[in-house]
Amino acid sequence: MVEDKSLGSRIFNYTNLIILAIIGLATVLPFVHVVASSFTTSAELAAKQFVLIPTDWSLAAYEYIFSTDTLLKSMMISIGVTVLGTIWSMLLSVLTAYALSRRNLDGRRLIMFFIIFTILFNGGMIPTFLVVQQTGLMNTLAALVIPVSINAFNMIILKTFFQNLPAGLEEAAKIDGCSDFGVLFRIVLPCSLPAIATISLFYAVTYWNTYMHAILYLNNADLWPVQVLLRQIVVLATGISYDGATYTDVPPPEQTVKMAVIVVATIPVLLVYPFLQKYFAKGALLGSIKE
Amino acid sequence: MNQPLDIAAQEQAKIDKANLKAERFRRIKRNKLIYIMLLPGLLYFLIYKYIPMYGLIIAFQEYKPYQGIMGSEWVGFAHFERLFSEPDFWNIFANTLILFGLQLVIFFPIPIILSLMLNEVRIHMFKRTVQTLIYIPHFMSWVIVVSISYVMLTLDGGIVNELLQVFGFEPVNFLLNPDWFRPMYILQVIWREAGWGTIIFLAAMAAVDPQLYEAARMDGASRWRQMWHITLPSIRSVIIILLILKIGDVLELGFEHVYLLLNASNRDVAEIFDTYVYTTGLQQGQFSYSTAVGFFKGIVGLVMVMFANWLAKKAGEEGVY
């Protein structure tokens, strides 16, 4: 390729790079501000307002939020729901996706329609709530997992990926005496690591971020996952509540404390992100373009 | 004359059909493990997706939890009549459409522009770094996004108001002022989703034949013209597909996001169908009425998807479903 070295092209390049650098920074700065503020003292935050690198390091905010075990308990609940939920969802999604990736399956088109239709139309919040209630999940952590066992989009991404594996692979395994389960777990899954990693990440992030289902199905504050607690501490404590009531009897937590809770609620996502990043662009594309 | 032949042919057809049936039966039997694999997934969709659809019939009843769907009294379209006569309902309809309009007009083009810019970057490291940074917010929950906004926008020491004061402006109560709800909403959507939205456009751009650019350069096309006449037309079908998906999502504005921003002072502009269903249904216990609201929303959504898809096919594109 002949590189274009004209003046116009160079100006174009530099302007482009500068704007993109600004956009990239603007995206992370709010978060950097929050992280930095959480590691400083309230005094420094009040004096300087915008903190990117704290000069007056302090762990006071973290000591405060971990001084009772409320947050720790929430963290454990969120971690448990995330780990078990991801395993459960992956198991069900992989089984369904693999079965539907088999072209010689009778009724395959009908079943696909049955599933895709649920993306287009559903019973909505109240009828779903009633089913969750009647299946005995109210006020149990299973309510955060069972009603969302399979995400149809994620399942279709997996199915597309399985479908694109060479057919000869399976046939060879079959001839060697593998059962359908054997083919799936010993041949297909090891060949599908990028797709498995991507979809696991998607499920894990969804479970870690679960909020709406918790407020719908859990009345018991002892079961609150981190996101609900975060909302309680940051938003409601600002004195603005959904019903317009203001809470003046309890002093709102200090800014640094709110920052620290935000950081704690975000960290797990940021920890897994770099490891899986190389996979997800490829994985996400697979599903979105085809079918 | 032809009768014997016809009978023979019919006989043959019958035998073929029987064979086909037998063969299909054998196939299903051979695949029985596969059907066992399907079972848990299908049960899930049946119980948590299709039974709620059956539950929609409470929209036509005066549903009483202890009487159940079988025992509750039928009221026909009464709840729908109430819906259409409530001034609140039309306000909520308008709010929903306005937020949707903002998503379509302001948000939708941004990932495309961002992708065009990223696509022009020749320094691989730089491109990857920017991409990594702008993808991150997608993985944060709405609670986190809204929380970060709160600590930055609050009147009591939030950075944005402090900066406004430094530059000699009056502090603004962003969180309670209804005028700021819509800008805040769309800015949060952009911050969280714009970067993630580039993935698909960038992939489409990567597939464009480099010879096209080569030829355009020979003809003296500037970088702008190459973007306009080669890159954009090449990703046209991807843009159209995503536009259909967006239109199909017309009423899915994200319950969580709006619910988290909603408060007593911005309710007039912030209440949308989903939050209304939540308040009237689960907080006030009007199960049947709120189910009717949700049902209405679902039908409008379904019609919009099919309309958008039909339109795309008319325009010579493949469509999504």
Tab-separated table of C-alpha atoms in Angstrom, chain A residues 1-4 9 12-13 16-17 19-21 23-24 26-28 30-31 33-34 49-50 92 95-96 98-100 102 104-106 111 114-118 120-123 125-132 134-135 137 146-150 179-181 184 201-202 205 209 211-212 215-216 227 230-231 234-235 238 240-244 255 258-259 262 265-266 269-270 273 277 280-281 285 288 291, chain B residues 24 27-28 31 33-35 37-38 40-42 44-53 55-56 58 63 114 117-118 120-123 126 128 130 132-137 139-141 143-144 146-148 150-152 154 156-157 159 162 175-176 191 196 199-200 203 214 217 223-224 227 255-256 259-260 262-264 267 271 274-275 277-279 281-283 287 290-291 295 298-299 302 305 320-321:
chain	number	residue	atom	x	y	z
A	1	MET	CA	0.000	0.000	0.000
A	2	VAL	CA	1.318	3.417	-0.905
A	3	GLU	CA	1.200	5.653	2.150
A	4	ASP	CA	-0.307	9.062	1.544
A	9	SER	CA	-3.342	13.866	5.083
A	12	PHE	CA	-5.986	14.876	9.145
A	13	ASN	CA	-3.997	12.211	11.004
A	16	ASN	CA	-7.847	12.589	14.405
A	17	LEU	CA	-5.349	11.253	16.944
A	19	ILE	CA	-9.598	14.030	19.187
A	20	LEU	CA	-9.521	10.300	19.841
A	21	ALA	CA	-7.052	10.743	22.686
A	23	ILE	CA	-12.374	10.967	23.847
A	24	GLY	CA	-10.435	8.084	25.392
A	26	ALA	CA	-12.899	11.654	28.780
A	27	THR	CA	-14.204	8.123	29.011
A	28	VAL	CA	-11.927	7.080	31.843
A	30	PRO	CA	-14.663	10.203	35.674
A	31	PHE	CA	-13.705	6.786	36.909
A	33	HIS	CA	-11.446	10.714	39.614
A	34	VAL	CA	-13.644	8.385	41.643
A	49	GLN	CA	-12.242	18.982	44.273
A	50	PHE	CA	-10.688	17.310	41.293
A	92	LEU	CA	-27.808	-24.673	30.003
A	95	LEU	CA	-26.411	-27.804	25.956
A	96	THR	CA	-29.179	-25.954	24.143
A	98	TYR	CA	-25.060	-27.567	20.825
A	99	ALA	CA	-28.305	-29.440	20.288
A	100	LEU	CA	-29.583	-26.695	18.011
A	102	ARG	CA	-26.985	-30.040	14.751
A	104	ASN	CA	-30.012	-33.057	11.158
A	105	LEU	CA	-32.192	-32.406	14.197
A	106	ASP	CA	-35.897	-32.773	13.487
A	111	ILE	CA	-37.576	-24.785	18.330
A	114	PHE	CA	-39.925	-20.814	19.844
A	115	ILE	CA	-36.779	-19.280	21.335
A	116	ILE	CA	-36.373	-16.258	19.065
A	117	PHE	CA	-39.975	-15.269	19.622
A	118	THR	CA	-39.152	-14.692	23.304
A	120	LEU	CA	-39.462	-10.172	20.320
A	121	PHE	CA	-42.269	-10.535	22.804
A	122	ASN	CA	-42.612	-11.468	26.440
A	123	GLY	CA	-45.124	-11.424	29.239
A	125	MET	CA	-42.739	-7.516	34.424
A	126	ILE	CA	-45.921	-8.409	36.307
A	127	PRO	CA	-46.765	-11.824	34.801
A	128	THR	CA	-43.092	-12.799	35.118
A	129	PHE	CA	-43.128	-11.642	38.725
A	130	LEU	CA	-46.148	-13.865	39.376
A	131	VAL	CA	-44.412	-16.900	37.869
A	132	VAL	CA	-41.295	-16.270	39.943
A	134	GLN	CA	-45.390	-19.220	42.169
A	135	THR	CA	-42.226	-21.189	41.491
A	137	LEU	CA	-38.193	-18.204	44.288
A	146	ILE	CA	-33.213	-19.191	37.521
A	147	PRO	CA	-35.584	-16.701	35.817
A	148	VAL	CA	-32.731	-15.566	33.538
A	149	SER	CA	-31.040	-18.951	33.036
A	150	ILE	CA	-30.484	-18.516	29.305
A	179	SER	CA	-21.546	-40.421	22.532
A	180	ASP	CA	-23.228	-37.074	21.853
A	181	PHE	CA	-22.239	-35.853	25.320
A	184	LEU	CA	-19.769	-32.020	23.108
A	201	LEU	CA	-17.761	-12.990	30.524
A	202	PHE	CA	-21.097	-11.647	29.332
A	205	VAL	CA	-20.883	-9.265	34.076
A	209	ASN	CA	-24.341	-6.105	37.802
A	211	TYR	CA	-29.923	-4.950	40.285
A	212	MET	CA	-33.417	-4.942	38.901
A	215	ILE	CA	-35.273	-5.117	43.899
A	216	LEU	CA	-38.120	-7.044	42.303
A	227	GLN	CA	-25.351	-3.115	43.380
A	230	LEU	CA	-24.374	0.788	46.301
A	231	ARG	CA	-27.587	2.417	45.212
A	234	VAL	CA	-24.824	6.670	47.000
A	235	VAL	CA	-28.159	7.625	45.562
A	238	THR	CA	-27.988	11.954	48.728
A	240	ILE	CA	-33.295	12.079	46.965
A	241	SER	CA	-35.548	9.116	46.985
A	242	TYR	CA	-38.014	7.627	44.612
A	243	ASP	CA	-41.030	8.709	46.630
A	244	GLY	CA	-39.682	12.184	47.301
A	255	GLN	CA	-18.012	11.739	49.497
A	258	LYS	CA	-19.361	6.844	48.387
A	259	MET	CA	-16.393	6.815	46.031
A	262	ILE	CA	-18.344	2.612	43.777
A	265	ALA	CA	-18.587	-2.542	43.175
A	266	THR	CA	-16.638	-2.044	39.930
A	269	VAL	CA	-15.416	-6.393	36.386
A	270	LEU	CA	-12.211	-4.474	35.748
A	273	TYR	CA	-11.800	-7.504	31.608
A	277	GLN	CA	-10.653	-8.697	26.101
A	280	PHE	CA	-14.824	-10.757	23.126
A	281	ALA	CA	-14.647	-8.609	20.017
A	285	LEU	CA	-19.321	-10.258	16.258
A	288	SER	CA	-24.485	-10.093	15.843
A	291	GLU	CA	-28.790	-14.898	12.083
B	24	ARG	CA	-37.640	-39.771	10.646
B	27	ARG	CA	-33.487	-40.389	13.214
B	28	ILE	CA	-35.264	-38.987	16.244
B	31	ASN	CA	-30.761	-38.366	18.320
B	33	LEU	CA	-29.391	-37.782	23.630
B	34	ILE	CA	-29.592	-34.522	21.710
B	35	TYR	CA	-33.230	-34.103	22.716
B	37	MET	CA	-29.716	-31.976	26.032
B	38	LEU	CA	-32.442	-29.644	24.784
B	40	PRO	CA	-33.555	-28.118	30.374
B	41	GLY	CA	-33.298	-25.159	28.006
B	42	LEU	CA	-36.767	-25.681	26.591
B	44	TYR	CA	-36.649	-22.751	31.031
B	45	PHE	CA	-38.188	-20.930	28.056
B	46	LEU	CA	-41.521	-22.597	28.665
B	47	ILE	CA	-41.738	-21.737	32.368
B	48	TYR	CA	-40.166	-18.293	32.523
B	49	LYS	CA	-41.040	-16.957	29.064
B	50	TYR	CA	-44.198	-18.661	27.813
B	51	ILE	CA	-46.148	-19.067	31.061
B	52	PRO	CA	-45.797	-15.274	31.643
B	53	MET	CA	-47.239	-14.774	28.146
B	55	GLY	CA	-50.287	-14.725	32.379
B	56	LEU	CA	-51.029	-11.708	30.191
B	58	ILE	CA	-54.862	-11.038	33.787
B	63	TYR	CA	-56.801	-10.231	39.185
B	114	LEU	CA	-16.127	7.019	16.309
B	117	MET	CA	-12.115	7.959	13.234
B	118	LEU	CA	-10.606	4.812	14.739
B	120	GLU	CA	-8.221	6.012	10.077
B	121	VAL	CA	-5.650	5.443	12.809
B	122	ARG	CA	-2.523	3.780	11.426
B	123	ILE	CA	-0.737	3.366	14.772
B	126	PHE	CA	-2.783	3.791	19.858
B	128	ARG	CA	-5.985	-0.574	20.683
B	130	VAL	CA	-8.298	3.967	22.809
B	132	THR	CA	-9.735	-0.632	25.412
B	133	LEU	CA	-10.562	2.595	27.236
B	134	ILE	CA	-13.844	3.272	25.496
B	135	TYR	CA	-15.141	-0.310	25.852
B	136	ILE	CA	-14.815	-0.329	29.643
B	137	PRO	CA	-17.955	1.592	30.652
B	139	PHE	CA	-19.229	-3.435	31.590
B	140	MET	CA	-20.327	-1.163	34.411
B	141	SER	CA	-23.852	-1.507	35.708
B	143	VAL	CA	-26.083	1.637	39.197
B	144	ILE	CA	-22.380	2.385	38.896
B	146	VAL	CA	-25.596	6.669	37.821
B	147	SER	CA	-23.598	6.625	41.056
B	148	ILE	CA	-20.558	8.137	39.374
B	150	TYR	CA	-24.284	11.497	41.324
B	151	VAL	CA	-20.995	12.003	43.106
B	152	MET	CA	-19.819	14.271	40.300
B	154	THR	CA	-24.200	16.679	43.444
B	156	ASP	CA	-22.716	19.275	47.925
B	157	GLY	CA	-19.141	19.193	46.726
B	159	ILE	CA	-16.777	18.326	40.950
B	162	GLU	CA	-17.366	23.250	41.904
B	175	LEU	CA	-30.226	15.692	39.801
B	176	LEU	CA	-33.483	17.355	40.751
B	191	TRP	CA	-20.654	7.350	27.867
B	196	TRP	CA	-18.948	-0.711	22.651
B	199	ILE	CA	-17.051	-3.071	17.591
B	200	ILE	CA	-19.427	-4.083	14.869
B	203	ALA	CA	-15.293	-5.169	11.896
B	214	GLU	CA	-5.906	2.381	-3.639
B	217	ARG	CA	-6.204	7.548	-4.086
B	223	ARG	CA	-9.071	11.127	3.147
B	224	TRP	CA	-12.479	12.706	3.666
B	227	MET	CA	-14.400	7.891	4.009
B	255	PHE	CA	-35.890	0.079	33.125
B	256	GLU	CA	-32.894	0.152	35.426
B	259	TYR	CA	-35.598	3.966	37.400
B	260	LEU	CA	-32.286	4.955	38.970
B	262	LEU	CA	-36.200	8.905	38.553
B	263	ASN	CA	-37.227	11.001	41.538
B	264	ALA	CA	-40.205	12.968	42.732
B	267	ARG	CA	-41.180	12.373	37.323
B	271	GLU	CA	-41.578	8.312	33.914
B	274	ASP	CA	-41.460	0.273	32.490
B	275	THR	CA	-41.167	2.451	35.559
B	277	VAL	CA	-45.598	-0.659	35.357
B	278	TYR	CA	-43.326	-1.073	38.362
B	279	THR	CA	-44.987	1.671	40.431
B	281	GLY	CA	-48.090	-2.883	39.634
B	282	LEU	CA	-45.647	-3.839	42.316
B	283	GLN	CA	-45.770	-0.800	44.567
B	287	PHE	CA	-51.609	-6.111	38.953
B	290	SER	CA	-50.121	-2.584	35.086
B	291	THR	CA	-50.139	-5.832	33.117
B	295	PHE	CA	-49.077	-5.707	27.249
B	298	GLY	CA	-45.121	-5.290	24.162
B	299	ILE	CA	-47.528	-5.173	21.230
B	302	LEU	CA	-43.534	-6.226	18.274
B	305	VAL	CA	-39.812	-4.700	14.864
B	320	VAL	CA	-32.888	-9.445	10.727
B	321	TYR	CA	-35.591	-11.975	11.462
